[in-house]
């Protein structure tokens, strides 16, 4: 039997006690115990600066180490540019490394570390996870990531990937952050809700200390009499507002000023005015630092410039201090708990970021600049200086060499797949390049590079960079070609295909005719070569396919086949989109699978995610909706890719977005509308992919205004919108949706216009996908127009289109409509056969709303055949399915059916004058004063069908008006 783990240690009396945090400490101890037992977890500790986040987390780390766990700590630092994976590099600097553990990649190791450079961000994440899993298998692990509000996006992506797996490991993951510094637009702002969904962390939001906690804190330090204790607690409440760090600093200031002093075995509180009332913690820190002496104060000021962690060798170089004198002068700050020595003994770190911030802010500007300059020179003298650190100090020193080092830092981030960090570094280099007199062409290439890096996550900023690049150069045809092509891509992403495709084509043509791009050597060394023209032509083919311009796509693909060269993954994407629309699902699946394989090989997980999303939308959900394992596998693939691509996708949307294409069918309508609204705000290009499904949800829930708004957002010219203006498949869905809305409103001319537009788009593209829906739309139109023969003809055509190639959801809708039409015509057996087929498909597709609509049709059929019990059971189930969905129109139809069933429960004599059961229902509603439209709504018929029934009633009963018909109903006891 294994030895038991050591017990939780008692509090170290040399450290200030944690007060007012009993609940949080208990929660952390529970998590630690679970991790030691093999069940890991993530704990997020948030709160304002100085509230005690780090102290609480470090106390847990001490307890974990005492109980046998391995503790790794990585911190993020303000006033310096945290490099990609900065906190991870700090944590792994102290991590074990031997041949039995997977090696860590160079991207997450300190600058001096030697290791393998992996081919992409996904490989980096996978290797780190493998290392941590192997490490935790040896010994329980606690990993603290401190001050994540200063973390770089790449570090946050790695945290997210680990958090999803931590539950199955003996690993406690602690993360602290300042909640008040995480606003919209901050990388952590979008990540936090994603972490909550995916990892279900415990969230500890620290609040200011209350009076009882302050009294405990004062009592633990100083034995005061009751009156002095009350006076001190009141003072601390007023000045520190319950912030533990401020409280600690005030207590130290009072003690050092002897306003709080020991006397005769107890403590005495003197005049608090002796210390004064520091309005800011900086004043408290300044007063405390001053008491350490001028030499220590000056040394701390230099340290504040160098960083949160200060290596002694760098400190000595910048301060011009002798080694012995440096350590002598640092000692008082260590004793005063302003500094703590680093574990390796090679430097010191500021105990709290606020200490460093206060010291830094207190330096005159010219002194700060000079110290930053000295720090930069000292770093540059090292064999392999860290580019982020050098760039930071050169920037603060006002040194124009900052441009070159910012470009190097951006290049390092780029090769670590931290694209947004790379873009930020390139952007920061621009004013320095201009100041140094760099040629306009060089600055324009930098703008193009950062535009490429931001094109998916921040398209508006990308477009602004391209505009600036174009203004800088007028004679570099190659660069202008690249700029035009990327502008076109952004326009297409925004839904403007007409302008976007023209710009993309113009850019590619310009590049084909231009000389090789003249990229400055130092830029070429940073990011390599720009995209090859063949790759951009493949991207153009892909967007032509989205627009439905399949003849042009086929021509481009034929040209590629005739002149083979290096594989261009975008051509596979174009093939996949084209084959899906042309009704070739096996070819579409194969092409998209090839595209995702090629994209994975070059670590482009944005394209993997987007391709999987498209395959789910226009492949699986169209052609294989009843293959539930396939559906789940594709969702899982999409989710994984979206997590890995979160540096270029909005973290607040991914990976929930992976389930969006299935959300309507599966009845997750609230989630669908929330995601669509969020996409509209956070990622506008994504809105064009979400709108058709969001419109379908709006119609099903009776939000007609929202549904029409979505239609006209995508098709502002209405039914006369020329084909090719937006995504073909989105347009077809919205045109069909608009026809449905018009039919529901009884506007047959408008419905006809929308259906004709749908036919026009289909014919223009030669598409197969959408033909079944078009035929269903025409069937509904003719049914509403009172022409059941033509309605059935189109419904049968829809069934044929949905059968070849097989489209389960379209088949379901065609069977249901044929069942309703056969029921209207009295062909009850045929109707039952179609409705049974529809129910089987609804169950196979796991589609509760489709099942509910089919049950409502079955209720009508059973009511017509007098099967009251079966009709009631079907109606009850339909209502139970519709109520959680808030499917208003379907529930209204169910209410009307319930009223009809209530009438059937009362035995009635045989209908006189040869009236059918449906004509009797219409006559009863006439007799109770209902209008034709009200009768249509009550019986779920079109107004035209009601009018036809009324004509039959008049003919059979010899009536000439509704008054005559009402009198007939009363005479024959039909009311």
CSV table of N, CA, C and O in Angstrom, one decimal, residues 881-969:
chain,number,residue,atom,x,y,z
A,881,UNK,N,-43.5,18.6,-27.5
A,881,UNK,CA,-42.3,18.9,-28.2
A,881,UNK,C,-42.1,20.4,-28.6
A,881,UNK,O,-41.0,20.9,-28.6
A,882,UNK,N,-43.3,21.0,-28.8
A,882,UNK,CA,-43.2,22.4,-29.3
A,882,UNK,C,-43.1,23.4,-28.1
A,882,UNK,O,-42.5,24.5,-28.3
A,883,UNK,N,-43.6,23.1,-26.9
A,883,UNK,CA,-43.6,24.0,-25.8
A,883,UNK,C,-42.2,24.5,-25.4
A,883,UNK,O,-41.9,25.7,-25.3
A,884,UNK,N,-41.2,23.5,-25.2
A,884,UNK,CA,-39.9,24.0,-24.9
A,884,UNK,C,-39.2,24.8,-25.9
A,884,UNK,O,-38.3,25.6,-25.6
A,885,UNK,N,-39.6,24.6,-27.2
A,885,UNK,CA,-39.0,25.4,-28.3
A,885,UNK,C,-39.6,26.8,-28.5
A,885,UNK,O,-39.1,27.6,-29.2
A,886,UNK,N,-40.7,27.0,-27.7
A,886,UNK,CA,-41.5,28.3,-27.9
A,886,UNK,C,-41.9,28.4,-29.4
A,886,UNK,O,-41.8,29.5,-30.0
A,887,UNK,N,-42.3,27.3,-30.0
A,887,UNK,CA,-42.7,27.3,-31.4
A,887,UNK,C,-44.1,27.8,-31.5
A,887,UNK,O,-45.1,27.0,-31.7
A,888,UNK,N,-44.3,29.1,-31.5
A,888,UNK,CA,-45.6,29.8,-31.4
A,888,UNK,C,-46.5,29.3,-32.5
A,888,UNK,O,-47.7,28.9,-32.2
A,889,UNK,N,-46.2,29.4,-33.8
A,889,UNK,CA,-47.1,29.1,-34.9
A,889,UNK,C,-47.6,27.6,-34.7
A,889,UNK,O,-48.8,27.3,-34.9
A,890,UNK,N,-46.7,26.7,-34.4
A,890,UNK,CA,-47.1,25.3,-34.3
A,890,UNK,C,-48.0,25.1,-33.1
A,890,UNK,O,-48.9,24.3,-33.2
A,891,UNK,N,-47.7,25.8,-32.0
A,891,UNK,CA,-48.6,25.7,-30.8
A,891,UNK,C,-50.0,26.3,-31.1
A,891,UNK,O,-51.0,25.8,-30.7
A,892,UNK,N,-50.0,27.3,-31.9
A,892,UNK,CA,-51.4,27.9,-32.3
A,892,UNK,C,-52.1,26.9,-33.2
A,892,UNK,O,-53.3,26.7,-33.0
A,893,UNK,N,-51.4,26.2,-34.1
A,893,UNK,CA,-52.1,25.2,-34.9
A,893,UNK,C,-52.6,24.0,-34.0
A,893,UNK,O,-53.6,23.5,-34.2
A,894,UNK,N,-51.8,23.7,-33.0
A,894,UNK,CA,-52.2,22.6,-32.1
A,894,UNK,C,-53.4,23.1,-31.3
A,894,UNK,O,-54.3,22.2,-31.0
A,895,UNK,N,-53.5,24.3,-30.9
A,895,UNK,CA,-54.7,24.8,-30.2
A,895,UNK,C,-55.9,24.7,-31.1
A,895,UNK,O,-57.0,24.3,-30.6
A,896,UNK,N,-55.8,25.1,-32.3
A,896,UNK,CA,-57.0,24.9,-33.3
A,896,UNK,C,-57.4,23.5,-33.4
A,896,UNK,O,-58.6,23.1,-33.5
A,897,UNK,N,-56.4,22.6,-33.5
A,897,UNK,CA,-56.7,21.2,-33.6
A,897,UNK,C,-57.4,20.6,-32.4
A,897,UNK,O,-58.3,19.8,-32.4
A,898,UNK,N,-56.9,21.1,-31.2
A,898,UNK,CA,-57.6,20.7,-30.0
A,898,UNK,C,-59.0,21.1,-29.9
A,898,UNK,O,-59.9,20.3,-29.5
A,899,UNK,N,-59.4,22.3,-30.5
A,899,UNK,CA,-60.8,22.7,-30.5
A,899,UNK,C,-61.6,21.8,-31.5
A,899,UNK,O,-62.7,21.5,-31.2
A,900,UNK,N,-60.9,21.4,-32.6
A,900,UNK,CA,-61.6,20.5,-33.5
A,900,UNK,C,-61.9,19.1,-32.8
A,900,UNK,O,-63.0,18.6,-33.0
A,901,UNK,N,-60.9,18.7,-32.1
A,901,UNK,CA,-61.1,17.4,-31.4
A,901,UNK,C,-62.2,17.5,-30.4
A,901,UNK,O,-62.9,16.5,-30.1
A,902,UNK,N,-62.3,18.6,-29.7
A,902,UNK,CA,-63.3,18.8,-28.7
A,902,UNK,C,-64.7,18.6,-29.4
A,902,UNK,O,-65.6,18.1,-28.8
A,903,UNK,N,-64.9,19.2,-30.6
A,903,UNK,CA,-66.1,19.0,-31.3
A,903,UNK,C,-66.4,17.6,-31.6
A,903,UNK,O,-67.6,17.1,-31.6
A,904,UNK,N,-65.3,16.8,-32.0
A,904,UNK,CA,-65.5,15.4,-32.4
A,904,UNK,C,-66.0,14.6,-31.2
A,904,UNK,O,-66.6,13.5,-31.4
A,905,UNK,N,-65.7,15.0,-30.0
A,905,UNK,CA,-66.1,14.2,-28.8
A,905,UNK,C,-67.6,14.1,-28.6
A,905,UNK,O,-68.1,13.2,-28.0
A,906,UNK,N,-68.4,15.1,-29.2
A,906,UNK,CA,-69.8,15.1,-29.1
A,906,UNK,C,-70.4,14.4,-30.3
A,906,UNK,O,-70.2,14.8,-31.4
A,907,UNK,N,-71.2,13.3,-30.1
A,907,UNK,CA,-71.8,12.6,-31.2
A,907,UNK,C,-72.6,13.6,-32.1
A,907,UNK,O,-73.4,14.4,-31.5
A,908,UNK,N,-72.5,13.5,-33.3
A,908,UNK,CA,-73.3,14.3,-34.2
A,908,UNK,C,-74.1,13.5,-35.2
A,908,UNK,O,-73.6,12.4,-35.6
A,909,UNK,N,-75.2,13.9,-35.6
A,909,UNK,CA,-76.0,13.2,-36.7
A,909,UNK,C,-75.2,13.3,-38.0
A,909,UNK,O,-74.4,14.1,-38.2
A,910,UNK,N,-75.6,12.5,-38.9
A,910,UNK,CA,-75.0,12.5,-40.2
A,910,UNK,C,-75.2,13.9,-40.9
A,910,UNK,O,-76.2,14.5,-40.7
A,911,UNK,N,-74.2,14.3,-41.6
A,911,UNK,CA,-74.2,15.7,-42.2
A,911,UNK,C,-75.3,15.7,-43.2
A,911,UNK,O,-75.4,14.8,-44.1
A,912,UNK,N,-76.2,16.7,-43.2
A,912,UNK,CA,-77.2,16.8,-44.2
A,912,UNK,C,-76.7,17.4,-45.5
A,912,UNK,O,-75.5,17.9,-45.6
A,913,UNK,N,-77.4,17.3,-46.6
A,913,UNK,CA,-77.2,17.9,-47.9
A,913,UNK,C,-75.9,17.4,-48.5
A,913,UNK,O,-75.3,18.0,-49.4
A,914,UNK,N,-75.4,16.2,-48.0
A,914,UNK,CA,-74.1,15.7,-48.6
A,914,UNK,C,-72.9,16.5,-48.3
A,914,UNK,O,-71.8,16.3,-48.9
A,915,UNK,N,-72.9,17.2,-47.2
A,915,UNK,CA,-71.7,18.0,-46.7
A,915,UNK,C,-70.7,17.0,-46.2
A,915,UNK,O,-71.0,16.1,-45.5
A,916,UNK,N,-69.4,17.3,-46.6
A,916,UNK,CA,-68.3,16.5,-46.0
A,916,UNK,C,-68.0,17.0,-44.6
A,916,UNK,O,-68.5,18.0,-44.1
A,917,UNK,N,-67.2,16.2,-43.9
A,917,UNK,CA,-66.8,16.5,-42.5
A,917,UNK,C,-66.1,17.9,-42.5
A,917,UNK,O,-66.4,18.7,-41.6
A,918,UNK,N,-65.2,18.2,-43.4
A,918,UNK,CA,-64.5,19.4,-43.4
A,918,UNK,C,-65.5,20.6,-43.7
A,918,UNK,O,-65.4,21.7,-43.1
A,919,UNK,N,-66.5,20.4,-44.6
A,919,UNK,CA,-67.4,21.4,-44.9
A,919,UNK,C,-68.3,21.7,-43.7
A,919,UNK,O,-68.7,22.9,-43.5
A,920,UNK,N,-68.6,20.7,-42.9
A,920,UNK,CA,-69.4,20.9,-41.7
A,920,UNK,C,-68.6,21.8,-40.7
A,920,UNK,O,-69.1,22.7,-40.1
A,921,UNK,N,-67.3,21.5,-40.6
A,921,UNK,CA,-66.4,22.3,-39.7
A,921,UNK,C,-66.4,23.8,-40.2
A,921,UNK,O,-66.6,24.7,-39.4
A,922,UNK,N,-66.3,24.0,-41.5
A,922,UNK,CA,-66.3,25.4,-42.0
A,922,UNK,C,-67.7,26.0,-41.7
A,922,UNK,O,-67.8,27.2,-41.3
A,923,UNK,N,-68.8,25.3,-41.9
A,923,UNK,CA,-70.1,25.8,-41.7
A,923,UNK,C,-70.3,26.2,-40.3
A,923,UNK,O,-70.9,27.3,-40.0
A,924,UNK,N,-69.9,25.4,-39.3
A,924,UNK,CA,-70.0,25.7,-37.9
A,924,UNK,C,-69.3,27.0,-37.6
A,924,UNK,O,-69.8,27.8,-36.8
A,925,UNK,N,-68.1,27.2,-38.2
A,925,UNK,CA,-67.3,28.4,-37.9
A,925,UNK,C,-68.0,29.7,-38.6
A,925,UNK,O,-67.9,30.8,-38.0
A,926,UNK,N,-68.6,29.4,-39.7
A,926,UNK,CA,-69.4,30.5,-40.3
A,926,UNK,C,-70.5,30.9,-39.4
A,926,UNK,O,-70.8,32.1,-39.2
A,927,UNK,N,-71.2,29.9,-38.8
A,927,UNK,CA,-72.3,30.2,-38.0
A,927,UNK,C,-72.0,30.9,-36.7
A,927,UNK,O,-72.8,31.6,-36.1
A,928,UNK,N,-70.7,30.8,-36.3
A,928,UNK,CA,-70.3,31.5,-35.1
A,928,UNK,C,-69.7,32.9,-35.4
A,928,UNK,O,-69.0,33.5,-34.5
A,929,UNK,N,-69.8,33.3,-36.6
A,929,UNK,CA,-69.4,34.7,-37.0
A,929,UNK,C,-68.0,34.9,-37.4
A,929,UNK,O,-67.5,36.0,-37.4
A,930,UNK,N,-67.2,33.8,-37.7
A,930,UNK,CA,-65.8,33.9,-38.1
A,930,UNK,C,-65.7,34.4,-39.5
A,930,UNK,O,-66.4,34.0,-40.4
A,931,UNK,N,-64.6,35.2,-39.8
A,931,UNK,CA,-64.3,35.6,-41.1
A,931,UNK,C,-63.6,34.5,-41.8
A,931,UNK,O,-63.1,33.5,-41.2
A,932,UNK,N,-63.4,34.6,-43.2
A,932,UNK,CA,-62.7,33.6,-43.9
A,932,UNK,C,-61.3,33.4,-43.4
A,932,UNK,O,-60.8,32.3,-43.3
A,933,UNK,N,-60.6,34.5,-43.1
A,933,UNK,CA,-59.2,34.4,-42.6
A,933,UNK,C,-59.2,33.7,-41.2
A,933,UNK,O,-58.3,32.9,-40.9
A,934,UNK,N,-60.2,34.0,-40.4
A,934,UNK,CA,-60.2,33.3,-39.0
A,934,UNK,C,-60.5,31.8,-39.2
A,934,UNK,O,-60.0,31.0,-38.4
A,935,UNK,N,-61.4,31.5,-40.1
A,935,UNK,CA,-61.7,30.1,-40.4
A,935,UNK,C,-60.4,29.4,-40.9
A,935,UNK,O,-60.1,28.3,-40.4
A,936,UNK,N,-59.7,30.0,-41.8
A,936,UNK,CA,-58.4,29.5,-42.3
A,936,UNK,C,-57.4,29.2,-41.2
A,936,UNK,O,-56.8,28.1,-41.1
A,937,UNK,N,-57.3,30.2,-40.3
A,937,UNK,CA,-56.4,30.0,-39.2
A,937,UNK,C,-56.8,28.9,-38.2
A,937,UNK,O,-56.0,28.1,-37.8
A,938,UNK,N,-58.1,28.8,-38.0
A,938,UNK,CA,-58.6,27.8,-37.0
A,938,UNK,C,-58.4,26.4,-37.6
A,938,UNK,O,-58.1,25.4,-36.8
A,939,UNK,N,-58.6,26.2,-38.9
A,939,UNK,CA,-58.5,24.9,-39.5
A,939,UNK,C,-57.2,24.6,-40.2
A,939,UNK,O,-57.0,23.6,-40.8
A,940,UNK,N,-56.2,25.6,-40.0
A,940,UNK,CA,-54.9,25.4,-40.7
A,940,UNK,C,-55.0,25.2,-42.2
A,940,UNK,O,-54.4,24.3,-42.8
A,941,UNK,N,-55.9,26.0,-42.8
A,941,UNK,CA,-56.1,26.0,-44.2
A,941,UNK,C,-55.7,27.3,-44.8
A,941,UNK,O,-55.5,28.3,-44.1
A,942,UNK,N,-55.5,27.4,-46.2
A,942,UNK,CA,-55.3,28.7,-46.8
A,942,UNK,C,-56.7,29.3,-47.0
A,942,UNK,O,-57.8,28.7,-47.0
A,943,UNK,N,-56.7,30.7,-47.1
A,943,UNK,CA,-57.9,31.4,-47.3
A,943,UNK,C,-58.6,30.9,-48.6
A,943,UNK,O,-59.8,30.8,-48.7
A,944,UNK,N,-57.8,30.7,-49.6
A,944,UNK,CA,-58.3,30.2,-50.9
A,944,UNK,C,-59.1,28.9,-50.8
A,944,UNK,O,-60.2,28.7,-51.3
A,945,UNK,N,-58.5,28.0,-49.9
A,945,UNK,CA,-59.2,26.7,-49.7
A,945,UNK,C,-60.5,26.9,-48.9
A,945,UNK,O,-61.5,26.2,-49.2
A,946,UNK,N,-60.5,27.8,-48.0
A,946,UNK,CA,-61.8,28.1,-47.2
A,946,UNK,C,-62.8,28.6,-48.2
A,946,UNK,O,-64.0,28.2,-48.2
A,947,UNK,N,-62.4,29.5,-49.1
A,947,UNK,CA,-63.4,30.0,-50.1
A,947,UNK,C,-63.9,28.9,-50.9
A,947,UNK,O,-65.1,28.9,-51.3
A,948,UNK,N,-63.1,27.9,-51.3
A,948,UNK,CA,-63.6,26.8,-52.1
A,948,UNK,C,-64.6,26.0,-51.3
A,948,UNK,O,-65.7,25.6,-51.9
A,949,UNK,N,-64.4,25.8,-50.0
A,949,UNK,CA,-65.3,25.0,-49.2
A,949,UNK,C,-66.6,25.8,-49.1
A,949,UNK,O,-67.7,25.2,-49.1
A,950,UNK,N,-66.6,27.1,-49.0
A,950,UNK,CA,-67.8,27.9,-48.8
A,950,UNK,C,-68.6,27.8,-50.1
A,950,UNK,O,-69.9,27.7,-50.1
A,951,UNK,N,-67.9,27.9,-51.3
A,951,UNK,CA,-68.7,27.7,-52.5
A,951,UNK,C,-69.4,26.4,-52.6
A,951,UNK,O,-70.6,26.3,-53.0
A,952,UNK,N,-68.8,25.3,-52.1
A,952,UNK,CA,-69.4,24.0,-52.1
A,952,UNK,C,-70.6,24.0,-51.1
A,952,UNK,O,-71.6,23.4,-51.4
A,953,UNK,N,-70.4,24.6,-49.9
A,953,UNK,CA,-71.5,24.7,-49.0
A,953,UNK,C,-72.7,25.4,-49.5
A,953,UNK,O,-73.9,24.9,-49.4
A,954,UNK,N,-72.5,26.5,-50.2
A,954,UNK,CA,-73.6,27.3,-50.8
A,954,UNK,C,-74.3,26.4,-51.8
A,954,UNK,O,-75.5,26.4,-51.9
A,955,UNK,N,-73.5,25.7,-52.7
A,955,UNK,CA,-74.1,24.9,-53.7
A,955,UNK,C,-75.0,23.8,-53.1
A,955,UNK,O,-76.1,23.5,-53.6
A,956,UNK,N,-74.4,23.1,-52.1
A,956,UNK,CA,-75.1,21.9,-51.6
A,956,UNK,C,-76.4,22.3,-50.7
A,956,UNK,O,-77.3,21.6,-50.6
A,957,UNK,N,-76.3,23.5,-50.1
A,957,UNK,CA,-77.4,23.9,-49.1
A,957,UNK,C,-78.3,24.8,-49.8
A,957,UNK,O,-79.3,25.2,-49.1
A,958,UNK,N,-78.1,25.3,-51.0
A,958,UNK,CA,-78.9,26.3,-51.7
A,958,UNK,C,-78.8,27.6,-51.0
A,958,UNK,O,-79.8,28.4,-51.2
A,959,UNK,N,-77.7,27.9,-50.4
A,959,UNK,CA,-77.5,29.2,-49.8
A,959,UNK,C,-76.9,30.2,-50.7
A,959,UNK,O,-76.2,29.8,-51.7
A,960,UNK,N,-77.1,31.5,-50.5
A,960,UNK,CA,-76.6,32.6,-51.3
A,960,UNK,C,-75.7,33.5,-50.5
A,960,UNK,O,-75.0,34.4,-51.1
A,961,UNK,N,-75.6,33.3,-49.2
A,961,UNK,CA,-74.8,34.2,-48.4
A,961,UNK,C,-74.5,33.5,-47.1
A,961,UNK,O,-75.0,32.4,-46.8
A,962,UNK,N,-73.6,34.1,-46.3
A,962,UNK,CA,-73.3,33.5,-45.0
A,962,UNK,C,-74.5,33.5,-44.1
A,962,UNK,O,-74.6,32.6,-43.2
A,963,UNK,N,-75.4,34.5,-44.2
A,963,UNK,CA,-76.6,34.5,-43.4
A,963,UNK,C,-77.4,33.3,-43.7
A,963,UNK,O,-78.0,32.6,-42.8
A,964,UNK,N,-77.6,33.0,-45.0
A,964,UNK,CA,-78.4,31.8,-45.4
A,964,UNK,C,-77.7,30.5,-44.8
A,964,UNK,O,-78.4,29.6,-44.3
A,965,UNK,N,-76.4,30.4,-45.0
A,965,UNK,CA,-75.7,29.2,-44.5
A,965,UNK,C,-75.8,29.1,-43.0
A,965,UNK,O,-76.0,28.0,-42.5
A,966,UNK,N,-75.8,30.2,-42.3
A,966,UNK,CA,-75.9,30.2,-40.8
A,966,UNK,C,-77.3,29.7,-40.4
A,966,UNK,O,-77.5,28.8,-39.5
A,967,UNK,N,-78.3,30.1,-41.1
A,967,UNK,CA,-79.7,29.7,-40.9
A,967,UNK,C,-79.8,28.2,-41.1
A,967,UNK,O,-80.4,27.4,-40.3
A,968,UNK,N,-79.2,27.7,-42.2
A,968,UNK,CA,-79.2,26.2,-42.5
A,968,UNK,C,-78.5,25.5,-41.4
A,968,UNK,O,-79.0,24.4,-40.9
A,969,UNK,N,-77.4,26.0,-40.8
A,969,UNK,CA,-76.7,25.3,-39.8
A,969,UNK,C,-77.6,25.2,-38.5
A,969,UNK,O,-77.6,24.1,-37.9
